[in-house]
PDB file of C-alpha atoms in Angstrom:
ATOM      1  CA  VAL A   1     -47.749 -19.813 -22.615  1.00  0.00           C
ATOM      2  CA  GLN A   2     -44.417 -18.349 -23.635  1.00  0.00           C
ATOM      3  CA  LEU A   3     -44.502 -15.366 -25.951  1.00  0.00           C
ATOM      4  CA  GLN A   4     -41.720 -13.940 -28.078  1.00  0.00           C
ATOM      5  CA  ALA A   5     -42.261 -10.622 -29.823  1.00  0.00           C
ATOM      6  CA  SER A   6     -40.172  -9.444 -32.752  1.00  0.00           C
ATOM      7  CA  GLY A   7     -40.221  -7.050 -35.668  1.00  0.00           C
ATOM      8  CA  GLY A   8     -39.492  -3.763 -33.964  1.00  0.00           C
ATOM      9  CA  GLY A   9     -37.034  -1.283 -35.355  1.00  0.00           C
ATOM     10  CA  LEU A  10     -36.408   2.246 -36.539  1.00  0.00           C
ATOM     11  CA  VAL A  11     -38.684   3.686 -39.196  1.00  0.00           C
ATOM     12  CA  GLN A  12     -39.442   7.133 -40.547  1.00  0.00           C
ATOM     13  CA  ALA A  13     -42.782   8.761 -39.957  1.00  0.00           C
ATOM     14  CA  GLY A  14     -45.298   7.501 -42.483  1.00  0.00           C
ATOM     15  CA  GLY A  15     -43.586   4.147 -42.748  1.00  0.00           C
ATOM     16  CA  SER A  16     -44.715   0.667 -41.769  1.00  0.00           C
ATOM     17  CA  LEU A  17     -43.628  -2.173 -39.550  1.00  0.00           C
ATOM     18  CA  ARG A  18     -45.076  -5.560 -38.778  1.00  0.00           C
ATOM     19  CA  LEU A  19     -44.667  -7.006 -35.325  1.00  0.00           C
ATOM     20  CA  SER A  20     -44.931 -10.724 -34.708  1.00  0.00           C
ATOM     21  CA  CYS A  21     -45.552 -12.634 -31.512  1.00  0.00           C
ATOM     22  CA  ALA A  22     -44.841 -16.341 -31.495  1.00  0.00           C
ATOM     23  CA  ALA A  23     -46.468 -18.424 -28.796  1.00  0.00           C
ATOM     24  CA  SER A  24     -45.394 -21.750 -27.411  1.00  0.00           C
ATOM     25  CA  GLY A  25     -45.936 -23.931 -24.397  1.00  0.00           C
ATOM     26  CA  ARG A  26     -49.619 -24.751 -24.522  1.00  0.00           C
ATOM     27  CA  THR A  27     -52.672 -24.471 -26.685  1.00  0.00           C
ATOM     28  CA  PHE A  28     -52.624 -21.107 -28.404  1.00  0.00           C
ATOM     29  CA  ASN A  29     -55.895 -21.394 -30.247  1.00  0.00           C
ATOM     30  CA  ASN A  30     -58.007 -20.864 -27.115  1.00  0.00           C
ATOM     31  CA  ASN A  31     -56.322 -17.631 -26.112  1.00  0.00           C
ATOM     32  CA  GLY A  32     -57.411 -14.159 -26.930  1.00  0.00           C
ATOM     33  CA  MET A  33     -54.359 -12.054 -27.703  1.00  0.00           C
ATOM     34  CA  GLY A  34     -53.418  -8.419 -27.355  1.00  0.00           C
ATOM     35  CA  TRP A  35     -50.746  -5.837 -27.999  1.00  0.00           C
ATOM     36  CA  PHE A  36     -49.805  -3.124 -25.539  1.00  0.00           C
ATOM     37  CA  ARG A  37     -47.166  -0.426 -25.607  1.00  0.00           C
ATOM     38  CA  GLN A  38     -45.302   1.779 -23.202  1.00  0.00           C
ATOM     39  CA  ALA A  39     -43.632   5.024 -24.171  1.00  0.00           C
ATOM     40  CA  PRO A  40     -40.826   6.522 -22.063  1.00  0.00           C
ATOM     41  CA  GLY A  41     -42.245   8.070 -18.921  1.00  0.00           C
ATOM     42  CA  GLU A  42     -45.738   6.835 -19.716  1.00  0.00           C
ATOM     43  CA  GLU A  43     -47.934   4.052 -18.439  1.00  0.00           C
ATOM     44  CA  ARG A  44     -48.483   0.933 -20.461  1.00  0.00           C
ATOM     45  CA  GLU A  45     -51.464   1.309 -22.766  1.00  0.00           C
ATOM     46  CA  PHE A  46     -53.699  -0.941 -24.793  1.00  0.00           C
ATOM     47  CA  VAL A  47     -53.140  -1.037 -28.544  1.00  0.00           C
ATOM     48  CA  ALA A  48     -55.221  -3.870 -29.980  1.00  0.00           C
ATOM     49  CA  SER A  49     -56.738  -7.241 -29.175  1.00  0.00           C
ATOM     50  CA  ILE A  50     -58.075 -10.174 -31.127  1.00  0.00           C
ATOM     51  CA  SER A  51     -60.378 -13.046 -30.238  1.00  0.00           C
ATOM     52  CA  TRP A  52     -59.294 -16.666 -30.185  1.00  0.00           C
ATOM     53  CA  ASN A  53     -60.642 -17.276 -33.697  1.00  0.00           C
ATOM     54  CA  GLY A  54     -59.628 -13.937 -35.153  1.00  0.00           C
ATOM     55  CA  HIS A  55     -63.198 -12.865 -35.833  1.00  0.00           C
ATOM     56  CA  TYR A  56     -63.313  -9.995 -33.342  1.00  0.00           C
ATOM     57  CA  THR A  57     -60.824  -7.199 -32.887  1.00  0.00           C
ATOM     58  CA  ARG A  58     -60.538  -4.093 -30.768  1.00  0.00           C
ATOM     59  CA  TYR A  59     -58.280  -1.081 -31.211  1.00  0.00           C
ATOM     60  CA  ALA A  60     -57.221   1.935 -29.263  1.00  0.00           C
ATOM     61  CA  GLU A  61     -58.622   5.084 -30.779  1.00  0.00           C
ATOM     62  CA  SER A  62     -55.111   6.380 -31.393  1.00  0.00           C
ATOM     63  CA  VAL A  63     -54.285   3.519 -33.793  1.00  0.00           C
ATOM     64  CA  GLU A  64     -57.697   2.788 -35.317  1.00  0.00           C
ATOM     65  CA  GLY A  65     -57.425   2.756 -39.097  1.00  0.00           C
ATOM     66  CA  ARG A  66     -53.624   2.563 -39.084  1.00  0.00           C
ATOM     67  CA  PHE A  67     -52.888  -0.682 -37.240  1.00  0.00           C
ATOM     68  CA  THR A  68     -54.267  -4.140 -37.936  1.00  0.00           C
ATOM     69  CA  ILE A  69     -54.075  -7.089 -35.585  1.00  0.00           C
ATOM     70  CA  SER A  70     -54.327 -10.594 -37.000  1.00  0.00           C
ATOM     71  CA  ARG A  71     -53.415 -14.133 -36.081  1.00  0.00           C
ATOM     72  CA  ASP A  72     -52.432 -17.403 -37.698  1.00  0.00           C
ATOM     73  CA  ASN A  73     -53.362 -20.221 -35.349  1.00  0.00           C
ATOM     74  CA  ALA A  74     -51.592 -22.776 -37.521  1.00  0.00           C
ATOM     75  CA  LYS A  75     -48.356 -20.904 -36.818  1.00  0.00           C
ATOM     76  CA  ASN A  76     -49.204 -19.946 -33.217  1.00  0.00           C
ATOM     77  CA  THR A  77     -48.471 -16.360 -34.137  1.00  0.00           C
ATOM     78  CA  VAL A  78     -50.218 -13.031 -33.770  1.00  0.00           C
ATOM     79  CA  TYR A  79     -49.276  -9.989 -35.824  1.00  0.00           C
ATOM     80  CA  LEU A  80     -49.583  -6.246 -35.578  1.00  0.00           C
ATOM     81  CA  GLN A  81     -49.337  -4.478 -38.914  1.00  0.00           C
ATOM     82  CA  MET A  82     -48.544  -0.831 -38.291  1.00  0.00           C
ATOM     83  CA  ASN A  83     -48.967   1.641 -41.128  1.00  0.00           C
ATOM     84  CA  SER A  84     -48.716   5.432 -41.322  1.00  0.00           C
ATOM     85  CA  LEU A  85     -46.526   5.407 -38.258  1.00  0.00           C
ATOM     86  CA  LYS A  86     -46.147   8.579 -36.244  1.00  0.00           C
ATOM     87  CA  PRO A  87     -43.432   9.674 -33.822  1.00  0.00           C
ATOM     88  CA  GLU A  88     -45.946   9.265 -31.004  1.00  0.00           C
ATOM     89  CA  ASP A  89     -46.099   5.547 -31.789  1.00  0.00           C
ATOM     90  CA  THR A  90     -42.554   5.250 -30.458  1.00  0.00           C
ATOM     91  CA  ALA A  91     -42.638   2.791 -27.560  1.00  0.00           C
ATOM     92  CA  VAL A  92     -41.763  -0.674 -26.456  1.00  0.00           C
ATOM     93  CA  TYR A  93     -44.471  -3.024 -27.607  1.00  0.00           C
ATOM     94  CA  TYR A  94     -45.629  -6.103 -25.721  1.00  0.00           C
ATOM     95  CA  CYS A  95     -47.785  -8.995 -26.785  1.00  0.00           C
ATOM     96  CA  ALA A  96     -49.983 -10.709 -24.252  1.00  0.00           C
ATOM     97  CA  ALA A  97     -52.224 -13.749 -24.058  1.00  0.00           C
ATOM     98  CA  ALA A  98     -55.439 -14.152 -22.115  1.00  0.00           C
ATOM     99  CA  ARG A  99     -57.148 -17.249 -20.819  1.00  0.00           C
ATOM    100  CA  THR A 100     -60.388 -15.792 -22.117  1.00  0.00           C
ATOM    101  CA  LEU A 101     -61.495 -16.076 -25.727  1.00  0.00           C
ATOM    102  CA  LEU A 102     -62.078 -12.352 -26.217  1.00  0.00           C
ATOM    103  CA  PRO A 103     -60.020 -10.188 -23.892  1.00  0.00           C
ATOM    104  CA  GLY A 104     -60.671  -6.532 -23.272  1.00  0.00           C
ATOM    105  CA  ARG A 105     -58.571  -3.397 -23.128  1.00  0.00           C
ATOM    106  CA  SER A 106     -57.285  -3.716 -19.600  1.00  0.00           C
ATOM    107  CA  ASP A 107     -53.954  -5.340 -18.936  1.00  0.00           C
ATOM    108  CA  ARG A 108     -55.705  -7.157 -16.085  1.00  0.00           C
ATOM    109  CA  ASP A 109     -57.492  -9.229 -18.737  1.00  0.00           C
ATOM    110  CA  TYR A 110     -54.204 -10.848 -19.746  1.00  0.00           C
ATOM    111  CA  ASP A 111     -52.353 -13.660 -18.051  1.00  0.00           C
ATOM    112  CA  TYR A 112     -49.154 -14.098 -20.029  1.00  0.00           C
ATOM    113  CA  TRP A 113     -46.754 -11.448 -21.270  1.00  0.00           C
ATOM    114  CA  GLY A 114     -43.904 -11.562 -23.718  1.00  0.00           C
ATOM    115  CA  GLN A 115     -40.690  -9.590 -23.822  1.00  0.00           C
ATOM    116  CA  GLU A 116     -40.859  -6.214 -25.461  1.00  0.00           C
ATOM    117  CA  THR A 117     -39.838  -5.137 -28.899  1.00  0.00           C
ATOM    118  CA  LEU A 118     -38.829  -1.531 -29.466  1.00  0.00           C
ATOM    119  CA  VAL A 119     -40.433   0.595 -32.138  1.00  0.00           C
ATOM    120  CA  THR A 120     -38.869   3.971 -32.880  1.00  0.00           C
ATOM    121  CA  VAL A 121     -40.481   6.357 -35.344  1.00  0.00           C
ATOM    122  CA  SER A 122     -38.376   9.300 -36.435  1.00  0.00           C
ATOM    123  CA  SER A 123     -39.882  12.556 -37.648  1.00  0.00           C
TER     124      SER A 123
END
């Protein structure tokens, strides 16, 4: 699976962005998907994940209620809608695909990784 993330940019605190991750190369519909992020000087951390059919989602506590992960299997794309952004959300964001139908919060659950997209939230 090849993954291409997009949609990052510069936004003021309180604003919104929507990240997209387009998948290609093999069947997308059987893959659970996730978003991770890595801030400067920090370790990569889990943000959100979604099951193969979109029925189950998980979120990091830090983004619960502000971010929404979704997917459109007809378009082989997963999204991360980010609202009420905070400066601490500033990071490079990665999308990832798992061979399992419902991946967890660990990056070890994921088998394919896309290139990052940078999100910068100014105060």
